[in-house]
CSV table of C-alpha atoms and ligand atoms in Angstrom, one decimal:
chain,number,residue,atom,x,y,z
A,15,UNK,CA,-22.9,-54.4,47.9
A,16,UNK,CA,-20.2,-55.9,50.3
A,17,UNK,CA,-17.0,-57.5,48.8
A,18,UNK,CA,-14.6,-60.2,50.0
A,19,UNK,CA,-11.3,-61.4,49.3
A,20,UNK,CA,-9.6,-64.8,50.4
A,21,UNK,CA,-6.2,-66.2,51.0
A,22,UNK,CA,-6.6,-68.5,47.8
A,23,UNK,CA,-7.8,-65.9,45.5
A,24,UNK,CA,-5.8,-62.5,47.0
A,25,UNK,CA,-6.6,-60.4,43.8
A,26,UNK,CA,-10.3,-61.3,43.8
A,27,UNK,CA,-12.9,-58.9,44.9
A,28,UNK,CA,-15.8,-61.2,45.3
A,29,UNK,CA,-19.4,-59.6,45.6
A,30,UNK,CA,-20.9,-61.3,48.7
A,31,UNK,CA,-24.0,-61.6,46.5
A,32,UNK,CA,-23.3,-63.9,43.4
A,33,UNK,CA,-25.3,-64.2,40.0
A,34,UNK,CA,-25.7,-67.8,39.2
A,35,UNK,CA,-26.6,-68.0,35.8
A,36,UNK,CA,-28.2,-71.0,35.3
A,37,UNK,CA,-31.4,-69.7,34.2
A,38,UNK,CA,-30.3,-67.6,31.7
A,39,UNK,CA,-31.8,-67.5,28.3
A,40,UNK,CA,-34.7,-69.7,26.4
A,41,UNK,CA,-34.3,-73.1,26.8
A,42,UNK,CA,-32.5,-72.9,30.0
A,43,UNK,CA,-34.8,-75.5,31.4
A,44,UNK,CA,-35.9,-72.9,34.1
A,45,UNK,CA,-40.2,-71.8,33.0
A,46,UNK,CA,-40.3,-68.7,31.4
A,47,UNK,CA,-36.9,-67.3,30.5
A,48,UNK,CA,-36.5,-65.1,28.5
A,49,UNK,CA,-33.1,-64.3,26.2
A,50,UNK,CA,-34.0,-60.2,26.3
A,51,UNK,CA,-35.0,-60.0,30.1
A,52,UNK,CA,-31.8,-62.4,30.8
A,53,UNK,CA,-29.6,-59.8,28.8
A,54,UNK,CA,-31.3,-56.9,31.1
A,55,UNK,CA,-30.9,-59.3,34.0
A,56,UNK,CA,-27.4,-59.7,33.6
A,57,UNK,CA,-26.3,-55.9,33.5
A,58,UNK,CA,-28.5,-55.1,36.4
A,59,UNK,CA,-26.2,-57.5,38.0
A,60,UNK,CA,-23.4,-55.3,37.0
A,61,UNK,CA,-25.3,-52.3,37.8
A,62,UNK,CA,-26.2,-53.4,41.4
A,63,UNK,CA,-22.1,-53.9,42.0
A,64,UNK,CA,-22.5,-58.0,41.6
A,65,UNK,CA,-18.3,-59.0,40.2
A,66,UNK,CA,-19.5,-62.7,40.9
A,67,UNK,CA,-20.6,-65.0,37.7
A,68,UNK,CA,-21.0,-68.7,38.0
A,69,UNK,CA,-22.3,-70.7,34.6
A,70,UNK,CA,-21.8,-73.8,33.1
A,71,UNK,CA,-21.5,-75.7,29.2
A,72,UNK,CA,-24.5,-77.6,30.8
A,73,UNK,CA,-26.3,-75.0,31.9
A,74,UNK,CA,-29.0,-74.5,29.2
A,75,UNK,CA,-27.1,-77.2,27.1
A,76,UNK,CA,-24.6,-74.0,25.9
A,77,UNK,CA,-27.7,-71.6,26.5
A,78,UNK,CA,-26.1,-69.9,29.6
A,79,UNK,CA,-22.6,-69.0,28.2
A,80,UNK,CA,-24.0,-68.2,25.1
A,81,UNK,CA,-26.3,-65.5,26.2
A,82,UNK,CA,-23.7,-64.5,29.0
A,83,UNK,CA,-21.3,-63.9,26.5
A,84,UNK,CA,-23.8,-61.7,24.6
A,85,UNK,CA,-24.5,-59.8,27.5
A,86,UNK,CA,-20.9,-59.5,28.9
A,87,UNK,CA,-19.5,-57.9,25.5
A,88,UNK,CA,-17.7,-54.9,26.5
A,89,UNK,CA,-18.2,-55.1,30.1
A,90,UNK,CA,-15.8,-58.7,30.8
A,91,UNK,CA,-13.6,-57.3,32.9
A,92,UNK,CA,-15.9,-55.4,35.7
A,93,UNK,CA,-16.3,-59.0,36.4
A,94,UNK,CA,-14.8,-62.4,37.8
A,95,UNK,CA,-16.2,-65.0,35.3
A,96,UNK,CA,-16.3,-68.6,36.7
A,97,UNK,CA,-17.6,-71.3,34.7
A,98,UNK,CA,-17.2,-75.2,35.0
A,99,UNK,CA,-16.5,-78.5,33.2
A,100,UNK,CA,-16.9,-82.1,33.3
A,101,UNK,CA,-20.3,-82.9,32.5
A,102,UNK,CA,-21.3,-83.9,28.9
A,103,UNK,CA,-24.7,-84.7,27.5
A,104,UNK,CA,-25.9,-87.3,24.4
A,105,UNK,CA,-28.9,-86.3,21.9
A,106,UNK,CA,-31.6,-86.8,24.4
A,107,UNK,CA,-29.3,-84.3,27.4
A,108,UNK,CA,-29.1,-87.6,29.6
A,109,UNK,CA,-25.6,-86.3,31.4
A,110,UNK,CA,-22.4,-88.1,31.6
A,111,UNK,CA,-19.5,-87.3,34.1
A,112,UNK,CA,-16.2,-86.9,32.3
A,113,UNK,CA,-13.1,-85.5,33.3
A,114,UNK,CA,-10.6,-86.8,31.4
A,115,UNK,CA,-7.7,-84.7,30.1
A,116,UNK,CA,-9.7,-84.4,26.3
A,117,UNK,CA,-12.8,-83.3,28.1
A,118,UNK,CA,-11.5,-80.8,30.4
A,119,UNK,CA,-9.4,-79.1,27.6
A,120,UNK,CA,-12.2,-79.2,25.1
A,121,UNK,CA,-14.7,-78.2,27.8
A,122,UNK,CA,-12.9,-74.7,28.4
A,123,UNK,CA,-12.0,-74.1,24.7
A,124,UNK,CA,-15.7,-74.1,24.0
A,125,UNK,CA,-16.6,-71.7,27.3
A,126,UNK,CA,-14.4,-69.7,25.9
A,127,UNK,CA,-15.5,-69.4,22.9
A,128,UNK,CA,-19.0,-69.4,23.9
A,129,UNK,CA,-18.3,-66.4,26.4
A,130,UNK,CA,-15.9,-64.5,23.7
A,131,UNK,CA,-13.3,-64.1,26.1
A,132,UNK,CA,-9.4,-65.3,26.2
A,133,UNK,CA,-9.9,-66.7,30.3
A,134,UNK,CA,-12.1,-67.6,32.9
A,135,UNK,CA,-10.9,-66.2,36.3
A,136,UNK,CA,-12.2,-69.8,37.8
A,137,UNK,CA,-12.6,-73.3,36.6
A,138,UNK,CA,-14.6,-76.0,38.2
A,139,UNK,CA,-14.8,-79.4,38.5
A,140,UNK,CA,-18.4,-80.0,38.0
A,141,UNK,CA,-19.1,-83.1,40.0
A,142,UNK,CA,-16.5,-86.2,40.6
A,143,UNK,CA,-15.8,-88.4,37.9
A,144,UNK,CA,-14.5,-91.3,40.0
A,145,UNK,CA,-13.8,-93.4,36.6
A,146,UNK,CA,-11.3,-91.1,35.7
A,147,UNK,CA,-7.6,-90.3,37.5
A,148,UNK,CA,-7.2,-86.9,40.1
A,149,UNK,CA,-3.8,-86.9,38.3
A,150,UNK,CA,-5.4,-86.8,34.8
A,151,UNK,CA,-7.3,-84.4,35.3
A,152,UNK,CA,-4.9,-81.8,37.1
A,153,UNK,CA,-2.7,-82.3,34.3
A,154,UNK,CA,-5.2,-80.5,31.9
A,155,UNK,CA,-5.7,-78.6,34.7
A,156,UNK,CA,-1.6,-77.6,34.8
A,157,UNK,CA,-1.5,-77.1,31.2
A,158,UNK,CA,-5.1,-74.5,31.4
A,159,UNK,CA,-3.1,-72.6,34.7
A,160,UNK,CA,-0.1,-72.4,32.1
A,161,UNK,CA,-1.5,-70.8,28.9
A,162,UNK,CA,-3.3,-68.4,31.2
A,163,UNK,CA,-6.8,-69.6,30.1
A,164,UNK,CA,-8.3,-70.5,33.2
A,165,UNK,CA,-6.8,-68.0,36.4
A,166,UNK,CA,-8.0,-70.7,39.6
A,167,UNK,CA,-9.5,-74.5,40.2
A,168,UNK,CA,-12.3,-74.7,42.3
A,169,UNK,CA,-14.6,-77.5,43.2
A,170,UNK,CA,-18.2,-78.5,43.4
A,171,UNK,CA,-19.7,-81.4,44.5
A,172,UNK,CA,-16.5,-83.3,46.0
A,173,UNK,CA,-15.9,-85.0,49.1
A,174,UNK,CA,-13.6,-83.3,51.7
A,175,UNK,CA,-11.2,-86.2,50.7
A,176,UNK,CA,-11.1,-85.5,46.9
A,177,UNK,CA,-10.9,-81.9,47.9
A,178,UNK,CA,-7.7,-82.6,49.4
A,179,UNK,CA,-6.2,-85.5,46.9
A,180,UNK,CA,-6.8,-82.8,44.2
A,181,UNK,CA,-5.2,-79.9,46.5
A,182,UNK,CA,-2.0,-81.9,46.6
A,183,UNK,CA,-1.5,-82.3,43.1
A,184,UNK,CA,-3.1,-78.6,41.9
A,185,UNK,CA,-3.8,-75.3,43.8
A,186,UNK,CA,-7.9,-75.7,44.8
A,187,UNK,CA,-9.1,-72.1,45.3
A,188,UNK,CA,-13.0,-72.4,46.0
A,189,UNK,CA,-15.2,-75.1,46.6
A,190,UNK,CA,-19.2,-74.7,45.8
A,191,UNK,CA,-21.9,-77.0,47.2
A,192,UNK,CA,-25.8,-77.1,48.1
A,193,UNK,CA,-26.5,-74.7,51.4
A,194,UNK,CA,-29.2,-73.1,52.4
A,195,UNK,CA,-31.1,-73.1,55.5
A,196,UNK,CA,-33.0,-75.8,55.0
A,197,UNK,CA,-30.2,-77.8,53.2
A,198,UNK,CA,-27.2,-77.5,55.4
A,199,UNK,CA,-26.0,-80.8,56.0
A,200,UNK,CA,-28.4,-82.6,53.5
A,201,UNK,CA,-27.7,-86.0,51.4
A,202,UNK,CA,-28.9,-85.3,48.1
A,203,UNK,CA,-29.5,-82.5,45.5
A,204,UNK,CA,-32.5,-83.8,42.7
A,205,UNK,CA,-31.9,-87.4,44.1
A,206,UNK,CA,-28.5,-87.3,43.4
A,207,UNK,CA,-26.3,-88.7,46.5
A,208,UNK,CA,-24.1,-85.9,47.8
A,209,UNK,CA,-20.7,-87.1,49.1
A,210,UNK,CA,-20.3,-83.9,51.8
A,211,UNK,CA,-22.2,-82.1,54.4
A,212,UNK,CA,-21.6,-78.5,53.8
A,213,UNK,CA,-22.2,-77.2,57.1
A,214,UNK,CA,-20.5,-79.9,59.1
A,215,UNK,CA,-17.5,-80.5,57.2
A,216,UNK,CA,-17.1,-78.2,54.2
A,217,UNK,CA,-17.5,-74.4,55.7
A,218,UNK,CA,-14.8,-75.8,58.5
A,219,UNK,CA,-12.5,-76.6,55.1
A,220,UNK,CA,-12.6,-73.4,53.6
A,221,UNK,CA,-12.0,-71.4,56.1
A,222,UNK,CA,-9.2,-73.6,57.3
A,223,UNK,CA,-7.2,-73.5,54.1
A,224,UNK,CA,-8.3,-70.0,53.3
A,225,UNK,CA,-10.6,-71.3,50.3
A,226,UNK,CA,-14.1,-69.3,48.9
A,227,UNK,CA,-16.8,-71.5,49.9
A,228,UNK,CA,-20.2,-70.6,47.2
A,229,UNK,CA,-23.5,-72.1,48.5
A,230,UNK,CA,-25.5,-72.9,45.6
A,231,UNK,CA,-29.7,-72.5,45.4
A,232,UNK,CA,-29.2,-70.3,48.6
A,233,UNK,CA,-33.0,-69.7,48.2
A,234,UNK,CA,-33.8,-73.4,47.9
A,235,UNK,CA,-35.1,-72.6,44.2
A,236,UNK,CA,-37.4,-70.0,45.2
A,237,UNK,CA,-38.9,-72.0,48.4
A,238,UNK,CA,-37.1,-69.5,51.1
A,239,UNK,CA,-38.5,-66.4,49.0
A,240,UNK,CA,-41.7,-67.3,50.7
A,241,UNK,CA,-43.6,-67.1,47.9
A,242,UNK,CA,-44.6,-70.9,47.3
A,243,UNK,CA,-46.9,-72.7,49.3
A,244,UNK,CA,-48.2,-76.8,50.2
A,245,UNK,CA,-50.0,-76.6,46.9
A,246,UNK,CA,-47.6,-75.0,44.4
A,247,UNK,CA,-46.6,-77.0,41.6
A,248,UNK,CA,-44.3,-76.7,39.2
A,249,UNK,CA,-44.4,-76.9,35.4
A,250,UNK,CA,-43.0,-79.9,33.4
A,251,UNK,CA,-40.6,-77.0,31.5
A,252,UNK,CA,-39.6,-76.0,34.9
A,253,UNK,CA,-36.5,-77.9,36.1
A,254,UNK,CA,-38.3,-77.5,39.7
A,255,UNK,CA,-40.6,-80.7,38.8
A,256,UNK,CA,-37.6,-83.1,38.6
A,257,UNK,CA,-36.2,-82.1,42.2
A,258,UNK,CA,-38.3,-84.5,44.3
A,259,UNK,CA,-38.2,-82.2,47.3
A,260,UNK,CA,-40.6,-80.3,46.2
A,261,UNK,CA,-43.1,-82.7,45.5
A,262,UNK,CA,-45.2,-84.6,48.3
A,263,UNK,CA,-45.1,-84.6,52.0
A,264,UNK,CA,-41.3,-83.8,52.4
A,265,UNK,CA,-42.1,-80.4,50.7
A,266,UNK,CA,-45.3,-79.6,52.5
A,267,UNK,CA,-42.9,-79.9,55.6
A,268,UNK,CA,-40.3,-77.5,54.2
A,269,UNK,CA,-43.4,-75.5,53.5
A,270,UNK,CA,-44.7,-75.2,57.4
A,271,UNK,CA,-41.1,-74.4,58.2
A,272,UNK,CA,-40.8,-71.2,56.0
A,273,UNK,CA,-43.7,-70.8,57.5
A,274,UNK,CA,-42.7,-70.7,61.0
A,275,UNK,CA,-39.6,-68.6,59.5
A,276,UNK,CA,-42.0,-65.4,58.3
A,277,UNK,CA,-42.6,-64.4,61.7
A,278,UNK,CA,-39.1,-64.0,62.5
A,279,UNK,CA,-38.5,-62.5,59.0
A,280,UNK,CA,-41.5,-60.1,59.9
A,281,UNK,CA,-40.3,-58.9,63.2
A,282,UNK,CA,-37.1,-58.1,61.8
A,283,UNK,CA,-38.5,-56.2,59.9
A,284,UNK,CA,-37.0,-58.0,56.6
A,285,UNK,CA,-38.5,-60.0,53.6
A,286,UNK,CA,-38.0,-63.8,53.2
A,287,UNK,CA,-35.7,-63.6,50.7
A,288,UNK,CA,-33.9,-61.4,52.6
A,289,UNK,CA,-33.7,-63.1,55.8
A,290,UNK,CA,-32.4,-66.6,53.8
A,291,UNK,CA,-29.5,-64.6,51.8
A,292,UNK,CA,-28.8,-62.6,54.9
A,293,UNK,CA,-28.4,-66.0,57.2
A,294,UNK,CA,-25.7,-66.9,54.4
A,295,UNK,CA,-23.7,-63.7,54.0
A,296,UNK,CA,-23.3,-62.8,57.9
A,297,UNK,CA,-21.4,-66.4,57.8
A,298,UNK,CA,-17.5,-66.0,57.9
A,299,UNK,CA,-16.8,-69.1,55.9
A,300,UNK,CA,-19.5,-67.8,53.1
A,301,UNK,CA,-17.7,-66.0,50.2
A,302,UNK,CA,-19.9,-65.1,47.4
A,303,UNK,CA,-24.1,-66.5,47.7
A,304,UNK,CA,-24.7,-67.6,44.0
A,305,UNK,CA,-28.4,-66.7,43.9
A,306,UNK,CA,-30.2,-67.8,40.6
A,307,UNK,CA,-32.8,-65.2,39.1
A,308,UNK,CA,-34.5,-64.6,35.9
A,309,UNK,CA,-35.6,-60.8,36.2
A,310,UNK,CA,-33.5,-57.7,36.8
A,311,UNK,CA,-36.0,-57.2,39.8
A,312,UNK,CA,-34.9,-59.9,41.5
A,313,UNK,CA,-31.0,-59.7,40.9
A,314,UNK,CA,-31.1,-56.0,42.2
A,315,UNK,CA,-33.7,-57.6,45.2
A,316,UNK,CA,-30.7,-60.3,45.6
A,317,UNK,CA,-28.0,-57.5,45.5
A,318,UNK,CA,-29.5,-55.9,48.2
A,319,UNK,CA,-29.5,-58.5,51.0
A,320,UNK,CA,-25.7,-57.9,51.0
A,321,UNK,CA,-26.5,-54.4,53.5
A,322,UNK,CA,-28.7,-56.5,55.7
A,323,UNK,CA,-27.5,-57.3,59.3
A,324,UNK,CA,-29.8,-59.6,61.1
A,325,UNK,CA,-29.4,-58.9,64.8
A,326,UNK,CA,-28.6,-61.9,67.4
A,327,UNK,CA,-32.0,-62.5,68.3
A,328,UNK,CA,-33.2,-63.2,65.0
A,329,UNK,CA,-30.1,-65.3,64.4
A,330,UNK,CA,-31.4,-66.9,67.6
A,331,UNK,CA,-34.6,-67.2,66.5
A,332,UNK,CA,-33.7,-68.9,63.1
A,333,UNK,CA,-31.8,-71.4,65.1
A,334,UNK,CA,-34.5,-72.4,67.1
A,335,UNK,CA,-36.7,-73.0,63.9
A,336,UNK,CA,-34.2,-75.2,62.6
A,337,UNK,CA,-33.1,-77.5,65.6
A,338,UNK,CA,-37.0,-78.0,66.5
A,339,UNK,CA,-37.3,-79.4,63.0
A,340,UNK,CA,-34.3,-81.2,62.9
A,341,UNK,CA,-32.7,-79.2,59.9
B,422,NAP,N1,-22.6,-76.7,41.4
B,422,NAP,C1,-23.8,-77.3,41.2
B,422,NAP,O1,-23.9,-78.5,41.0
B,422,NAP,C2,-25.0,-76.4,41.1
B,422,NAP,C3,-26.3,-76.9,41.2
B,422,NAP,C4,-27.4,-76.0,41.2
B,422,NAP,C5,-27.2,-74.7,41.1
B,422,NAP,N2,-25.9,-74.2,41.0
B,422,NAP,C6,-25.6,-72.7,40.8
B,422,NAP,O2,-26.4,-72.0,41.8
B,422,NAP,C7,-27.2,-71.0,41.2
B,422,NAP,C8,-28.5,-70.7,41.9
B,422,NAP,O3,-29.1,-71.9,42.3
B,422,NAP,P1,-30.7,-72.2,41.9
B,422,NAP,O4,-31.0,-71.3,40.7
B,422,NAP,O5,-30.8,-73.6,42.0
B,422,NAP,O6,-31.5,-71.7,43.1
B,422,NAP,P2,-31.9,-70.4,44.0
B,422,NAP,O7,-30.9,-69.2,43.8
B,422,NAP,O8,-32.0,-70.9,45.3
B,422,NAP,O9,-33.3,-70.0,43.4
B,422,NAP,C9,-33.5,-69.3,42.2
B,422,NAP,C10,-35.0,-69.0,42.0
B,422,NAP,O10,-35.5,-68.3,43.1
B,422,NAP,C11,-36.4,-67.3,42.6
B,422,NAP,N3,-35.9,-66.0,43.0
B,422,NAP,C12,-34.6,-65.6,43.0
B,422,NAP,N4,-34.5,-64.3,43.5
B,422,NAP,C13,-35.8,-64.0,43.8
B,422,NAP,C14,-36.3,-62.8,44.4
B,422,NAP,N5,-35.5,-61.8,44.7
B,422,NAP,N6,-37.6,-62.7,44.6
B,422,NAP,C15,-38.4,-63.8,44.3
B,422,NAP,N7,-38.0,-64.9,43.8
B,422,NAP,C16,-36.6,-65.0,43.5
B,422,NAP,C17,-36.5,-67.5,41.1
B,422,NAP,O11,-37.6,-68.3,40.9
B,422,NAP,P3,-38.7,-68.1,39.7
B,422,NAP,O12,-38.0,-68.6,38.5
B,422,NAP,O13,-39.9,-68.9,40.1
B,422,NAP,O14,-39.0,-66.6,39.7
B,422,NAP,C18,-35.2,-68.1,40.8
B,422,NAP,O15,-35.3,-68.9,39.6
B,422,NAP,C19,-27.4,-71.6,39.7
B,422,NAP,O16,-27.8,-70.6,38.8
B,422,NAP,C20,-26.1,-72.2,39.5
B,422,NAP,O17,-25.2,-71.1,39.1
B,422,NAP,C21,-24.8,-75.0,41.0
């Protein structure tokens, strides 16, 4: 494993490789998960030298913390423990976005007690709620910073210009978005519009103000692993049959690209999965790669695309790929 620290968070040692914990447990919406094998998968994590975590109260509808917190007792502080608020759900789990000085402070009490820990080393703001105040917000955000219950504000999902509003009014330490190499500057995430381009305007951000920027689905949910192809399909349990670009003739077209990707993976002598994790971590602005997996297999797999170093030709070669497709 590699490590990296940032100006914004000076006492952080952040694994290059992240766990993101979405699928974690039964019922996490994700197919077959599994609340033994998640436990397993979590402390092979640890095991393989990942500090990183990054859950949700949505995740799982409480599932993820709940088993994280399970799985964490006794071994909390060999990691940094990020988790995020502002999206609540009604009976039937149709989402709301709320960050109104209520929700934020009874969004972290219930991490926390979900997790059985006293502070999460990062909060963030889920997605923007534009109904309510920046101000509101960062003064639950203040008071959280004050008792010591949440250590750093992060971001995910904002605008460069929400970014910034909410800098001026409380410290913003990390920002997380969609990126992968086949999403770098894209407009949507399961139809929902994205209000930033991560490689054009966010990467430029964080390394300018000395923030940790955490690509989310780095593997484009499984895609860039290689191991799907134009006919896969994907369970209704599976939350992969509600993202619409993987469906129809936009994902057989992702599908011909990985496909033009293997050779490159091949000659250099390096898996898929490897190549798209690697293509993240060699990037200066790229702090922690919060890769989702359900199997101690593939977290230690994960893990270990932190000691590869793709050579300029293949970073050459990936480039080409890309620009011919207009990706
Ligand atoms: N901030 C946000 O709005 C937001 C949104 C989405 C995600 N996230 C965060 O990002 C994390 C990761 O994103 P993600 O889960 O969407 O996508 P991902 O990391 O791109 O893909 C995860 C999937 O890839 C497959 N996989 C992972 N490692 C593998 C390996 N070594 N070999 C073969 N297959 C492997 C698994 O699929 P199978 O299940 O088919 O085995 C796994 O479920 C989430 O857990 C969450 O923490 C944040």
């Amino acid at each position: 494993m590699k490590y990296k620290t940032v100006p914004a968070l000076p006492d952080a040692r952040i694994s290059t490789i992240g766990f993101g914990c979405w699928s974690l447990g039964a019922g996490s919406g994700w197919r077959d998960s599994d609340d033994a094998e998640s436990i397993a998968t979590v402390h092979k994590a640890i095991d393989c030298g990942v500090t990183f975590f990054d859950t949700a109260p949505v995740y799982g509808f409480h599932g993820s913390e709940t088993l994280l917190g399970k799985a964490l007792a006794g071994r909390r502080d060999q990691i940094f423990l990020a988790s995020k608020c502002g999206l609540l759900w009604d009976d039937s789990r149709t989402t709301r976005r709320d960050l109104s000085y209520q929700a934020v402070i009874a969004d972290v009490e219930g991490s926390l007690g979900r997790l059985g820990t006293d502070h999460l080393d990062l909060l963030q703001l889920h997605w923007p709620d534009h109904a309510t105040p920046l101000e509101e917000t960062a003064r639950a955000l203040r008071r959280l910073l004050d008792e010591g219950k949440i250590g750093a504000v992060g971001v995910t999902n904002y605008s460069v210009a929400d970014t910034l509003a909410l800098a001026r009014l409380v410290p913003v330490s990390t920002y997380q978005g969609l990126y992968n190499m086949l999403e770098r500057n894209t407009d949507s995430y399961h139809a929902i519009p994205l209000e930033y381009q991560a490689e054009r305007e966010i990467l430029p951000l964080c390394l300018e103000r000395g923030m940790a920027f955490l690509p989310y689905s780095p593997l484009f949910q499984g895609l860039l692993t290689g191991r799907f192809n134009a006919d896969s399909k994907f369970g209704s349990n599976d939350i992969r049959s509600a993202n619409p670009k993987l469906a129809g003739d936009g994902y057989r077209r992702y599908v011909a690209v990985v496909d033009e990707l293997r050779p490159i993976a091949r000659e250099a002598g390096v898996s898929m999965t490897h190549l798209a994790l690697a293509w993240l971590c060699r990037n200066p602005a790229v702090t922690s790669v919060l890769c989702g997996a359900h199997r101690p297999d593939q977290i230690a797999d994960n893990a270990a695309a932190a000691d590869v170093e793709l050579s300029e030709t293949t970073l050459n070669d990936i480039r080409e790929v890309l620009e011919t497709n207009n990706l």
